Coordinates of C-alpha atoms in Angstrom, one line a residue:
Chain R
M13 CA 13.1 -20.8 -56.1
D14 CA 11.8 -17.6 -57.5
K15 CA 9.8 -14.6 -56.0
S16 CA 6.8 -16.4 -56.2
G17 CA 5.1 -19.3 -54.3
Y18 CA 6.4 -19.0 -50.7
N19 CA 4.9 -18.0 -47.7
I20 CA 6.3 -15.3 -45.2
A21 CA 4.7 -14.8 -42.0
I22 CA 5.2 -11.7 -40.2
A23 CA 4.9 -12.2 -36.4
S24 CA 6.0 -10.9 -32.9
G25 CA 5.3 -12.2 -29.4
K26 CA 4.5 -9.0 -27.8
G27 CA 1.3 -7.2 -29.4
G28 CA 1.5 -3.9 -31.0
T29 CA 5.3 -4.2 -32.3
G30 CA 4.1 -3.2 -35.5
K31 CA 3.5 -6.6 -37.7
T32 CA 0.4 -5.0 -39.3
F33 CA 2.7 -1.9 -40.1
V34 CA 5.2 -4.4 -41.7
S35 CA 3.0 -6.4 -43.2
T36 CA 0.9 -3.7 -45.3
N37 CA 3.9 -1.7 -46.3
L38 CA 5.7 -4.9 -47.6
F39 CA 2.2 -5.6 -49.5
N40 CA 2.4 -2.2 -50.8
V41 CA 5.6 -2.2 -52.3
L42 CA 5.3 -5.7 -54.0
K43 CA 2.0 -4.9 -55.3
Q44 CA 3.2 -1.7 -56.9
D45 CA 6.1 -3.6 -58.2
S46 CA 3.4 -6.2 -59.9
L47 CA 4.5 -9.2 -58.1
P48 CA 1.5 -11.4 -57.7
V49 CA 1.2 -11.2 -53.9
T50 CA -1.5 -12.1 -51.2
L51 CA -1.8 -10.6 -48.0
I52 CA -3.5 -12.9 -45.3
D53 CA -4.4 -10.9 -42.3
C54 CA -4.6 -13.7 -39.9
D55 CA -5.2 -11.7 -36.6
A56 CA -8.5 -12.9 -37.0
E57 CA -9.4 -11.3 -33.0
E58 CA -8.2 -7.7 -34.2
P59 CA -7.9 -7.3 -38.4
N60 CA -6.9 -4.2 -39.7
D61 CA -4.9 -4.6 -43.0
R62 CA -8.4 -4.1 -44.9
E63 CA -8.0 -0.6 -43.5
F64 CA -4.9 0.4 -45.7
F65 CA -6.4 -0.9 -48.8
P66 CA -9.6 0.1 -51.0
G67 CA -10.6 -2.7 -53.2
E68 CA -13.7 -4.5 -54.2
L69 CA -15.0 -7.5 -52.3
T70 CA -14.7 -10.5 -54.6
N71 CA -15.4 -13.4 -52.2
C72 CA -16.8 -14.0 -48.8
F73 CA -17.9 -16.8 -47.0
D74 CA -18.7 -18.0 -43.2
V75 CA -16.7 -20.2 -41.2
T76 CA -18.9 -22.6 -39.3
Q77 CA -18.9 -25.5 -37.0
E78 CA -21.4 -28.2 -36.2
V79 CA -22.6 -28.0 -32.6
P80 CA -24.9 -30.5 -31.1
V81 CA -28.4 -30.3 -30.8
I82 CA -30.2 -33.0 -28.3
D83 CA -33.6 -34.1 -28.7
A84 CA -34.7 -34.7 -25.3
S85 CA -37.4 -37.0 -26.4
A86 CA -35.0 -39.1 -27.9
C87 CA -32.4 -39.0 -25.2
T88 CA -32.3 -41.8 -22.8
Y89 CA -30.0 -39.6 -20.3
C90 CA -27.3 -42.0 -20.7
G91 CA -24.7 -39.7 -20.5
K92 CA -22.3 -41.0 -23.1
C93 CA -21.9 -37.8 -25.2
A94 CA -20.9 -35.9 -21.7
E95 CA -18.4 -38.5 -21.3
Y96 CA -17.0 -38.2 -24.9
C97 CA -17.0 -34.4 -24.4
H98 CA -13.4 -33.5 -23.8
Y99 CA -14.4 -29.8 -23.6
N100 CA -17.1 -30.0 -20.9
A101 CA -19.8 -28.8 -23.2
I102 CA -22.5 -31.2 -22.6
F103 CA -23.9 -30.2 -19.0
F104 CA -25.1 -33.3 -17.5
L105 CA -27.0 -34.4 -14.2
Q106 CA -28.2 -38.1 -14.4
E107 CA -30.7 -37.8 -11.3
A108 CA -32.1 -34.7 -12.4
R109 CA -32.4 -36.0 -15.9
M110 CA -31.0 -32.7 -17.1
I111 CA -28.7 -32.4 -20.4
Q112 CA -27.9 -29.5 -22.3
V113 CA -25.3 -28.1 -24.9
V114 CA -22.9 -25.4 -23.8
E115 CA -22.3 -23.9 -27.2
D116 CA -19.7 -21.7 -26.4
L117 CA -17.5 -24.6 -24.9
C118 CA -17.9 -26.9 -28.1
H119 CA -14.8 -27.1 -30.4
G120 CA -17.0 -29.0 -33.0
C121 CA -14.9 -32.1 -32.9
G122 CA -18.0 -34.4 -33.4
A123 CA -17.3 -36.9 -30.3
C124 CA -20.7 -36.8 -29.0
F125 CA -22.3 -37.6 -32.4
V126 CA -20.4 -40.9 -32.4
A127 CA -21.3 -41.2 -28.7
C128 CA -25.0 -41.2 -29.1
E129 CA -26.3 -44.7 -29.7
Y130 CA -30.1 -43.4 -29.6
G131 CA -30.2 -40.8 -32.7
A132 CA -30.8 -37.9 -30.5
I133 CA -28.0 -35.7 -31.5
T134 CA -28.1 -33.5 -34.3
A135 CA -26.1 -30.8 -36.2
K136 CA -26.5 -27.5 -36.4
E137 CA -23.9 -24.7 -38.0
S138 CA -22.8 -22.1 -35.9
V139 CA -20.9 -19.1 -37.3
L140 CA -17.3 -18.4 -35.9
G141 CA -16.4 -15.8 -38.4
S142 CA -15.9 -14.9 -42.0
V143 CA -13.2 -15.0 -44.5
N144 CA -13.1 -12.0 -47.0
T145 CA -11.3 -11.7 -50.1
Y146 CA -10.5 -8.1 -51.7
Q147 CA -9.3 -7.5 -54.9
I148 CA -6.9 -4.7 -54.5
D149 CA -5.4 -4.9 -58.2
N150 CA -4.9 -7.1 -60.8
N151 CA -1.8 -9.0 -59.4
A152 CA -2.7 -8.1 -55.5
T153 CA -5.2 -10.0 -53.4
L154 CA -6.1 -9.6 -49.7
T155 CA -7.8 -12.1 -47.5
E156 CA -9.2 -11.3 -43.9
A157 CA -9.6 -13.8 -41.4
R158 CA -12.4 -12.0 -39.3
M159 CA -13.8 -13.8 -35.8
K160 CA -17.0 -13.0 -34.7
V161 CA -16.9 -11.2 -31.4
G162 CA -18.0 -13.8 -28.7
V163 CA -16.2 -16.5 -30.2
H164 CA -13.7 -18.0 -28.2
S165 CA -11.0 -19.2 -30.6
P166 CA -10.0 -17.4 -33.7
V167 CA -7.8 -20.7 -34.9
P168 CA -10.8 -22.4 -37.4
V169 CA -11.4 -18.9 -39.0
I170 CA -7.5 -18.3 -39.7
K171 CA -7.1 -21.9 -41.1
A172 CA -10.0 -21.2 -43.6
A173 CA -8.3 -17.8 -44.4
I174 CA -4.8 -19.5 -45.1
K175 CA -6.4 -22.1 -47.3
Q176 CA -7.5 -19.4 -49.9
A177 CA -3.9 -18.5 -50.8
K178 CA -3.0 -19.1 -54.5
P179 CA -0.3 -21.3 -54.5
T180 CA 1.4 -19.3 -57.3
D181 CA 1.6 -16.2 -54.9
L182 CA 4.1 -14.9 -52.9
V183 CA 2.0 -14.9 -49.5
L184 CA 2.5 -12.4 -47.0
M185 CA 1.1 -13.5 -43.5
D186 CA -0.1 -11.1 -40.9
A187 CA 0.1 -13.3 -37.6
P188 CA -1.8 -13.1 -34.4
P189 CA 0.2 -12.2 -31.3
G190 CA 1.7 -14.3 -28.9
T191 CA 3.2 -18.0 -29.3
S192 CA 0.1 -20.0 -28.7
C193 CA -2.3 -21.8 -31.0
P194 CA -3.1 -19.1 -33.5
F195 CA 0.5 -18.1 -34.0
I196 CA 1.3 -21.6 -34.5
Q197 CA -1.2 -22.5 -36.5
T198 CA -0.3 -19.4 -39.0
V199 CA 3.8 -19.8 -38.9
N200 CA 3.6 -23.6 -39.4
L201 CA 2.9 -23.0 -42.9
A202 CA 5.4 -20.4 -43.6
D203 CA 9.0 -20.6 -45.0
Y204 CA 10.1 -17.7 -43.3
V205 CA 9.2 -15.8 -40.5
V206 CA 9.6 -12.1 -39.6
L207 CA 9.9 -11.5 -35.9
V208 CA 9.2 -7.8 -35.3
T209 CA 10.4 -6.8 -32.0
E210 CA 10.9 -3.5 -30.0
P211 CA 14.0 -2.6 -27.9
T212 CA 12.6 -2.6 -24.6
P213 CA 12.9 -5.5 -22.0
F214 CA 9.3 -6.8 -22.8
G215 CA 10.1 -6.6 -26.4
L216 CA 13.2 -8.6 -25.7
S217 CA 11.2 -11.3 -23.4
D218 CA 8.8 -12.1 -25.9
L219 CA 11.2 -12.0 -28.7
K220 CA 13.0 -14.9 -26.8
Q221 CA 9.9 -16.8 -26.6
S222 CA 9.1 -16.4 -30.1
V223 CA 12.7 -17.4 -31.2
E224 CA 12.7 -20.6 -29.0
T225 CA 9.3 -21.7 -30.5
L226 CA 10.4 -21.1 -33.6
K227 CA 14.0 -23.1 -33.5
T228 CA 11.8 -26.2 -31.9
M229 CA 9.4 -25.8 -35.4
G230 CA 12.4 -25.9 -37.4
K231 CA 11.7 -22.4 -39.5
S232 CA 13.9 -20.1 -40.7
Y233 CA 13.2 -16.3 -39.4
G234 CA 14.8 -12.9 -39.2
V235 CA 14.0 -10.0 -37.1
I236 CA 13.0 -6.3 -37.7
I237 CA 13.4 -4.0 -34.7
N238 CA 10.7 -1.1 -34.6
R239 CA 10.8 2.1 -32.7
A240 CA 14.4 1.9 -32.8
G241 CA 15.9 4.5 -30.4
L242 CA 13.5 3.9 -27.6
G243 CA 14.6 1.4 -25.1
D244 CA 17.9 -0.1 -24.4
E245 CA 20.5 -2.6 -26.0
G246 CA 19.0 -5.9 -24.7
V247 CA 17.6 -6.9 -27.8
Y248 CA 20.7 -5.8 -30.1
N249 CA 23.0 -7.8 -28.0
Y250 CA 20.7 -10.9 -27.9
L251 CA 20.7 -10.6 -31.9
E252 CA 24.3 -10.6 -32.0
K253 CA 24.8 -13.6 -29.4
E254 CA 22.5 -15.7 -31.3
K255 CA 23.5 -14.5 -34.6
I256 CA 20.0 -13.6 -35.9
T257 CA 19.5 -11.7 -38.7
L258 CA 18.5 -7.9 -38.3
L259 CA 16.5 -7.4 -41.4
M260 CA 15.5 -4.1 -40.9
S261 CA 15.6 -1.2 -38.1
I262 CA 12.6 1.5 -38.1
P263 CA 13.3 4.3 -36.0
F264 CA 10.8 5.7 -33.6
D265 CA 9.9 9.0 -35.3
R266 CA 6.7 11.0 -34.7
K267 CA 6.4 11.3 -38.4
I268 CA 6.4 7.6 -39.0
A269 CA 3.8 7.2 -35.9
S270 CA 1.7 10.0 -37.4
V271 CA 1.6 8.5 -40.8
Y272 CA 0.5 5.0 -39.7
S273 CA -2.1 6.6 -37.0
N274 CA -4.0 8.1 -39.8
G275 CA -4.4 4.7 -41.9
K276 CA -1.8 5.8 -44.2
L277 CA 1.0 3.4 -45.6
L278 CA 4.5 5.1 -44.8
T279 CA 6.0 3.7 -48.1
N280 CA 3.3 6.2 -50.0
E281 CA 3.8 8.9 -47.9
L282 CA 7.7 8.8 -47.7
P283 CA 8.8 7.1 -51.0
E284 CA 12.4 6.6 -49.6
W285 CA 10.7 3.8 -47.5
K286 CA 10.0 2.0 -50.6
A287 CA 13.5 1.2 -51.6
K288 CA 13.9 -0.1 -47.8
F289 CA 11.0 -2.4 -48.0
R290 CA 12.3 -4.0 -51.3
E291 CA 15.6 -4.6 -49.6
L292 CA 13.7 -6.3 -46.7
L293 CA 12.3 -8.6 -49.5
S294 CA 15.6 -9.3 -51.2
L295 CA 17.2 -9.9 -47.8
I296 CA 14.4 -12.4 -47.1
T297 CA 15.0 -14.2 -50.2
A298 CA 18.6 -14.2 -49.8
Q299 CA 17.8 -16.0 -46.5
L300 CA 15.7 -18.8 -48.2
W301 CA 17.9 -19.4 -50.7
K302 CA 20.6 -20.0 -47.9
Chain T
M129 CA -12.6 -5.3 -5.9
E130 CA -11.3 -6.4 -9.1
I131 CA -9.7 -4.2 -12.0
A132 CA -9.1 -5.6 -15.4
V133 CA -6.7 -3.7 -17.9
I134 CA -7.1 -4.6 -21.1
S135 CA -6.7 -3.4 -24.9
G136 CA -7.9 -5.3 -27.9
K137 CA -4.9 -4.1 -30.1
G138 CA -1.6 -5.2 -28.5
G139 CA 1.2 -2.6 -27.2
T140 CA -0.9 0.4 -26.7
G141 CA 0.4 0.7 -23.0
K142 CA -1.8 -1.8 -21.2
S143 CA 0.8 -3.1 -18.8
A144 CA 2.8 0.2 -18.2
V145 CA -0.8 1.3 -17.0
S146 CA -1.0 -2.0 -15.1
A147 CA 2.3 -1.6 -13.3
A148 CA 1.4 2.2 -12.7
F149 CA -1.9 1.0 -10.7
A150 CA -0.2 -1.7 -9.0
T151 CA 2.3 1.1 -7.2
L152 CA -0.1 3.9 -6.8
N153 CA -0.7 3.5 -2.8
E154 CA -2.5 0.8 -1.4
R155 CA -1.1 -2.8 -1.3
V156 CA -2.5 -4.6 -4.4
V157 CA -2.8 -8.3 -5.9
L158 CA -1.5 -8.0 -9.4
A159 CA -2.4 -11.0 -11.5
D160 CA -0.5 -11.0 -14.9
C161 CA -3.3 -12.6 -17.0
D162 CA -1.8 -12.3 -20.4
V163 CA -0.3 -16.0 -20.1
D164 CA 1.1 -15.8 -23.7
A165 CA 3.5 -13.1 -22.7
A166 CA 3.8 -12.3 -19.0
N167 CA 5.9 -9.5 -18.6
L168 CA 5.3 -7.6 -15.4
Y169 CA 7.6 -9.9 -13.8
L170 CA 10.3 -8.1 -15.3
I171 CA 9.5 -4.9 -13.7
F172 CA 8.6 -6.4 -10.1
S173 CA 10.8 -9.2 -9.9
P174 CA 8.4 -11.1 -7.4
L175 CA 9.9 -13.5 -4.5
I176 CA 7.9 -16.6 -6.0
Q177 CA 7.1 -18.9 -3.5
E178 CA 4.8 -21.3 -5.3
E179 CA 5.0 -22.7 -8.9
K180 CA 2.6 -25.0 -10.2
V181 CA 1.9 -27.2 -13.2
F182 CA -0.9 -26.4 -15.1
I183 CA -2.0 -29.1 -17.5
S184 CA -3.0 -26.9 -20.6
G185 CA -4.4 -30.2 -22.7
Q186 CA -3.7 -33.0 -24.5
K187 CA -2.5 -34.5 -27.8
A188 CA -3.1 -37.8 -29.6
V189 CA 0.2 -39.8 -30.3
M190 CA 0.3 -42.9 -32.6
D191 CA 1.9 -46.3 -32.3
K192 CA 3.0 -47.0 -35.6
D193 CA 3.8 -50.6 -34.6
I194 CA 0.1 -51.2 -33.8
C195 CA -1.6 -48.9 -36.4
S196 CA -3.0 -50.8 -39.1
N197 CA -3.1 -47.8 -41.4
C198 CA -7.0 -48.3 -42.0
G199 CA -7.3 -44.4 -41.9
I200 CA -10.9 -44.7 -40.0
C201 CA -9.2 -42.0 -37.0
M202 CA -8.8 -39.8 -40.3
D203 CA -12.2 -40.0 -41.6
Y204 CA -13.5 -38.7 -38.0
C205 CA -11.0 -36.1 -37.3
R206 CA -12.3 -32.6 -37.8
F207 CA -9.2 -30.8 -37.1
D208 CA -7.3 -32.1 -40.3
A209 CA -4.7 -33.2 -37.8
I210 CA -4.2 -36.9 -39.3
T211 CA -3.3 -37.6 -43.1
E212 CA -2.0 -40.0 -45.0
I213 CA 1.4 -39.8 -46.6
N214 CA 2.4 -42.8 -48.7
G215 CA -0.4 -45.5 -47.4
E216 CA 1.0 -44.4 -43.6
I217 CA -1.3 -42.6 -41.5
L218 CA 0.3 -39.7 -39.5
I219 CA -0.8 -37.5 -36.8
D220 CA 0.1 -33.7 -36.8
E221 CA 0.8 -32.7 -33.3
T222 CA 0.3 -28.9 -34.4
S223 CA -3.1 -29.5 -35.7
C224 CA -4.5 -31.5 -33.1
D225 CA -7.2 -30.5 -31.0
G226 CA -7.0 -32.9 -28.1
C227 CA -10.6 -34.2 -28.5
Q228 CA -9.8 -37.9 -28.3
L229 CA -12.3 -38.9 -30.8
C230 CA -9.6 -40.7 -32.9
V231 CA -8.7 -43.0 -29.4
R232 CA -12.5 -43.7 -29.2
V233 CA -12.8 -45.1 -33.2
C234 CA -9.6 -46.4 -33.4
P235 CA -10.1 -50.4 -34.0
V236 CA -6.9 -51.5 -32.6
E237 CA -6.2 -48.8 -30.1
A238 CA -3.1 -47.8 -31.8
I239 CA -3.5 -44.2 -30.5
T240 CA -3.2 -43.0 -26.8
M241 CA -3.5 -39.3 -25.2
I242 CA -0.4 -37.4 -23.8
K243 CA -0.8 -34.4 -21.2
E244 CA 0.8 -31.4 -22.2
D245 CA 2.4 -30.0 -18.8
K246 CA 4.6 -27.7 -19.5
S247 CA 2.9 -24.5 -18.6
R248 CA 3.3 -22.9 -15.1
L249 CA 1.6 -20.6 -12.8
Y250 CA 3.7 -18.6 -10.4
A251 CA 2.9 -17.0 -7.2
G252 CA 4.8 -14.9 -4.7
D253 CA 5.6 -11.4 -3.1
F254 CA 6.4 -8.2 -4.8
R255 CA 7.1 -5.0 -3.6
N256 CA 3.7 -3.3 -3.1
G257 CA 1.8 -6.6 -2.5
K258 CA 1.1 -10.2 -4.1
M259 CA 1.6 -11.1 -7.5
V260 CA 0.5 -14.2 -9.8
Y261 CA 1.3 -15.1 -13.0
G262 CA 0.5 -17.8 -15.5
R263 CA 3.1 -19.1 -18.7
L264 CA 1.4 -20.9 -21.3
S265 CA 4.3 -23.2 -22.9
P266 CA 4.5 -22.2 -26.9
G267 CA 1.8 -23.5 -28.9
E268 CA -0.3 -24.8 -26.1
E269 CA -3.9 -24.2 -25.7
N270 CA -6.7 -23.5 -23.2
S271 CA -5.4 -20.0 -22.0
G272 CA -8.5 -19.4 -20.7
R273 CA -8.6 -21.9 -18.4
L274 CA -5.2 -20.6 -17.3
V275 CA -6.5 -17.1 -16.9
D276 CA -9.2 -18.8 -14.6
V277 CA -6.6 -20.3 -12.5
V278 CA -4.4 -17.4 -12.3
R279 CA -7.4 -15.4 -11.1
D280 CA -8.4 -18.1 -8.8
K281 CA -5.0 -18.1 -6.8
A282 CA -5.4 -13.9 -7.2
K283 CA -8.6 -14.4 -5.0
K284 CA -7.1 -16.4 -2.7
M285 CA -4.3 -14.4 -1.9
A286 CA -6.4 -11.3 -1.6
K287 CA -8.4 -12.9 0.9
A288 CA -5.5 -14.3 2.9
S289 CA -3.7 -11.4 2.9
D290 CA -6.5 -8.9 3.5
I291 CA -6.0 -7.0 0.1
D292 CA -8.9 -5.2 -1.0
T293 CA -7.5 -4.7 -4.5
T294 CA -6.7 -6.7 -7.4
I295 CA -5.1 -5.8 -10.8
I296 CA -5.8 -8.1 -13.6
D297 CA -3.3 -7.3 -16.7
G298 CA -5.2 -8.9 -19.6
P299 CA -3.9 -10.5 -22.8
P300 CA -4.7 -8.8 -25.9
G301 CA -7.4 -9.5 -28.5
I302 CA -11.2 -10.4 -27.9
G303 CA -10.6 -14.4 -27.7
C304 CA -11.0 -16.6 -25.1
P305 CA -8.3 -15.6 -22.5
V306 CA -9.8 -12.0 -22.9
I307 CA -13.3 -13.2 -21.9
S308 CA -11.8 -15.0 -18.7
S309 CA -10.0 -12.0 -17.7
V310 CA -12.9 -9.6 -17.7
T311 CA -15.6 -12.2 -16.3
G312 CA -17.1 -11.0 -13.2
V313 CA -14.7 -8.1 -12.6
D314 CA -16.0 -5.1 -11.2
R315 CA -14.2 -2.7 -13.6
V316 CA -12.4 -3.1 -16.9
V317 CA -10.2 -0.2 -17.8
V318 CA -9.6 -0.3 -21.9
V319 CA -6.3 1.3 -22.8
T320 CA -6.1 2.4 -26.4
E321 CA -4.0 4.6 -28.7
P322 CA -5.0 7.0 -31.2
T323 CA -4.5 5.0 -34.6
L324 CA -7.1 3.7 -37.1
S325 CA -6.2 0.4 -35.8
G326 CA -6.5 1.0 -32.6
L327 CA -10.0 2.6 -32.7
H328 CA -11.1 -0.4 -34.8
D329 CA -9.8 -2.7 -31.9
L330 CA -11.6 -0.6 -29.3
K331 CA -14.8 -1.0 -31.1
R332 CA -14.4 -4.7 -30.9
T333 CA -13.1 -4.8 -27.4
L334 CA -16.1 -2.7 -26.2
E335 CA -18.6 -4.9 -27.9
V336 CA -17.2 -7.8 -25.5
T337 CA -17.4 -5.6 -22.5
S338 CA -20.9 -4.6 -22.9
N339 CA -21.8 -8.1 -23.9
F340 CA -20.9 -8.8 -20.3
S341 CA -22.5 -5.6 -18.8
I342 CA -19.3 -4.8 -17.2
K343 CA -18.6 -1.2 -15.9
T344 CA -16.1 0.2 -18.4
Q345 CA -13.8 3.3 -19.1
V346 CA -11.1 4.1 -21.5
L347 CA -7.5 5.4 -21.4
V348 CA -6.3 6.9 -24.6
N349 CA -2.3 6.5 -24.6
K350 CA 0.1 8.7 -26.5
Y351 CA -3.0 10.5 -27.0
D352 CA -0.8 13.6 -28.4
L353 CA 0.6 11.4 -31.4
N354 CA -2.4 12.3 -33.3
E355 CA -5.1 14.4 -31.3
K356 CA -7.3 14.2 -34.3
M357 CA -7.7 10.4 -33.9
T358 CA -8.0 11.1 -29.8
D359 CA -11.1 13.3 -30.9
N360 CA -12.8 10.6 -32.9
I361 CA -12.1 8.0 -30.1
E362 CA -13.6 10.6 -27.6
A363 CA -16.7 11.0 -30.1
Y364 CA -17.1 7.1 -30.3
C365 CA -16.8 6.4 -26.6
G366 CA -19.3 9.6 -26.0
E367 CA -21.6 7.8 -28.3
K368 CA -21.8 4.3 -26.5
G369 CA -21.9 6.1 -23.1
I370 CA -18.4 5.4 -21.8
A371 CA -16.2 7.7 -20.0
V372 CA -12.6 8.5 -21.2
T373 CA -11.0 8.7 -17.8
G374 CA -7.6 10.0 -19.1
K375 CA -5.5 11.0 -21.8
I376 CA -2.0 10.0 -21.3
P377 CA 1.0 12.0 -23.6
F378 CA 3.6 10.1 -25.0
D379 CA 6.6 10.4 -22.7
P380 CA 9.9 8.2 -23.5
R381 CA 10.5 8.0 -19.9
V382 CA 7.5 5.1 -19.9
V383 CA 10.0 3.2 -21.7
E384 CA 12.9 4.4 -19.7
A385 CA 11.0 3.3 -16.5
M386 CA 10.5 -0.4 -17.7
V387 CA 14.0 -0.4 -18.6
H388 CA 14.9 0.2 -14.9
C389 CA 12.3 -2.1 -13.8
K390 CA 10.1 0.6 -12.4
S391 CA 6.4 1.7 -13.0
I392 CA 6.1 5.2 -14.3
V393 CA 4.7 6.1 -10.8
E394 CA 7.9 5.0 -9.2
Y395 CA 10.3 6.6 -11.9
A396 CA 8.7 9.6 -12.6
P397 CA 6.1 10.5 -10.1
D398 CA 5.5 14.2 -11.1
S399 CA 5.2 13.6 -14.7
E400 CA 2.0 14.2 -16.4
V401 CA 1.3 10.7 -17.5
A402 CA 1.7 9.3 -13.8
Q403 CA -0.6 12.3 -12.7
V404 CA -3.4 11.3 -15.3
I405 CA -2.9 7.8 -14.9
S406 CA -3.5 8.5 -10.8
K407 CA -6.6 10.6 -11.4
A408 CA -7.9 7.7 -13.6
F409 CA -7.7 5.2 -10.8
K410 CA -8.9 7.6 -8.3
L411 CA -12.1 7.7 -10.4
I412 CA -12.5 3.8 -10.1

């Protein structure tokens, strides 16, 4: 395996541990080393990667799903569509002859179209969000999944964004927090998962849950500890006990916090970090070969 | 009164603020609605009196002995969960959304649905009142519905124990579980941090709360890590007519408190952090 064509997800159970910080800096270093690289911002509820890289928007499209429209004149109020709908998105009162689509609850599964025997249901496109691709330089691409505010699940937008990745690129995926559906959809396609945590009891509790999930999925993974120096020894003891690779340790440092808070990249502002992020990639690659 | 603490961006200190709110003085019901990563139980070690199974959804399972590999289910599935590999039809559990359409269209009845029953609801006593939290099993869906269940339980506990105040610790993001956490509450407190990402996420979060017309106020955590960005946040909130009711300084004792299983109000009541949070709470 060479340095192209595989997928690395950067994830964390707990929010705000530094996923975006790690993703953007790793991307920045690979970009400067002229490796073909794509960064996909899969945190569709709150995408932020884009703010760190000026670039030209080269492609953008809406992600939609089909929601039903019920034609009251053709509807016989049989209720079969409501019975087929597993998401309670069709509100139906037989006696009152009342039927209504609750678009917010619809998952776009299409069951109601199959259910209706009277041709009373037609489809309408509803926008869930967009996928925006930016060319950052010749070899570096940034693709952003952006869910529309008010939409309930980011999963369809995330899936559509991941499909955009060039198979020959080294792909970095900035994953959404947690271990539920959006996280699973992202790491499912990863060859390696970098878990970013902080050395606190909250960080440890969430890290354990992420590790258990990745074990079940059969993924290889390693850990980055961010804000080292705050908190306690719990995470370190856990990594040792579980024999989990510590890929990198980033100290809590007001200087680093200040660089990030201004929307700047540590690997540009403090060049000694460039070498550390290169080393991070070598460590990941070594683990992949193992 | 129900007060929801949310943040948009993760890790801004939402749970630390919720923990402080929950230990200020009067007895409260504390509902940890970050069902994806419920953490407040670590600080409060509640005495659990009730554990309930939460059915989060269902998944399709194929019986290969019955399947005729006709592929009809694959044509109907809109979640790309059914694929054909070497002439054999397979269902990918990860992608399945549980809509059950494949079960309905299968001509040979080879597919059945199984319930996902690994998620839980816990309720009990903690040192300053009642506590309830949900735990969504990894990979499971419907976190919004689990939040609804947690809030229902919180309401019942508040009524039964005659407690006036309920603190809801919400999840990060702006999706379904967040909407469920803030729907119908009396007040939302958004905890943000002075970073570009924090400001960006705050904007999206305030869009959600204004869509629901909920009274909202903002706390800037670790404001002194970037005072210029804090000014930008204040200016933005000013424009939107939203009050910034507190600026919390960075203090390593917030993390120390957590390590000692205490809220900052319990651990360092005289600290500026505790004072600012307490003042913000009084303003509610």
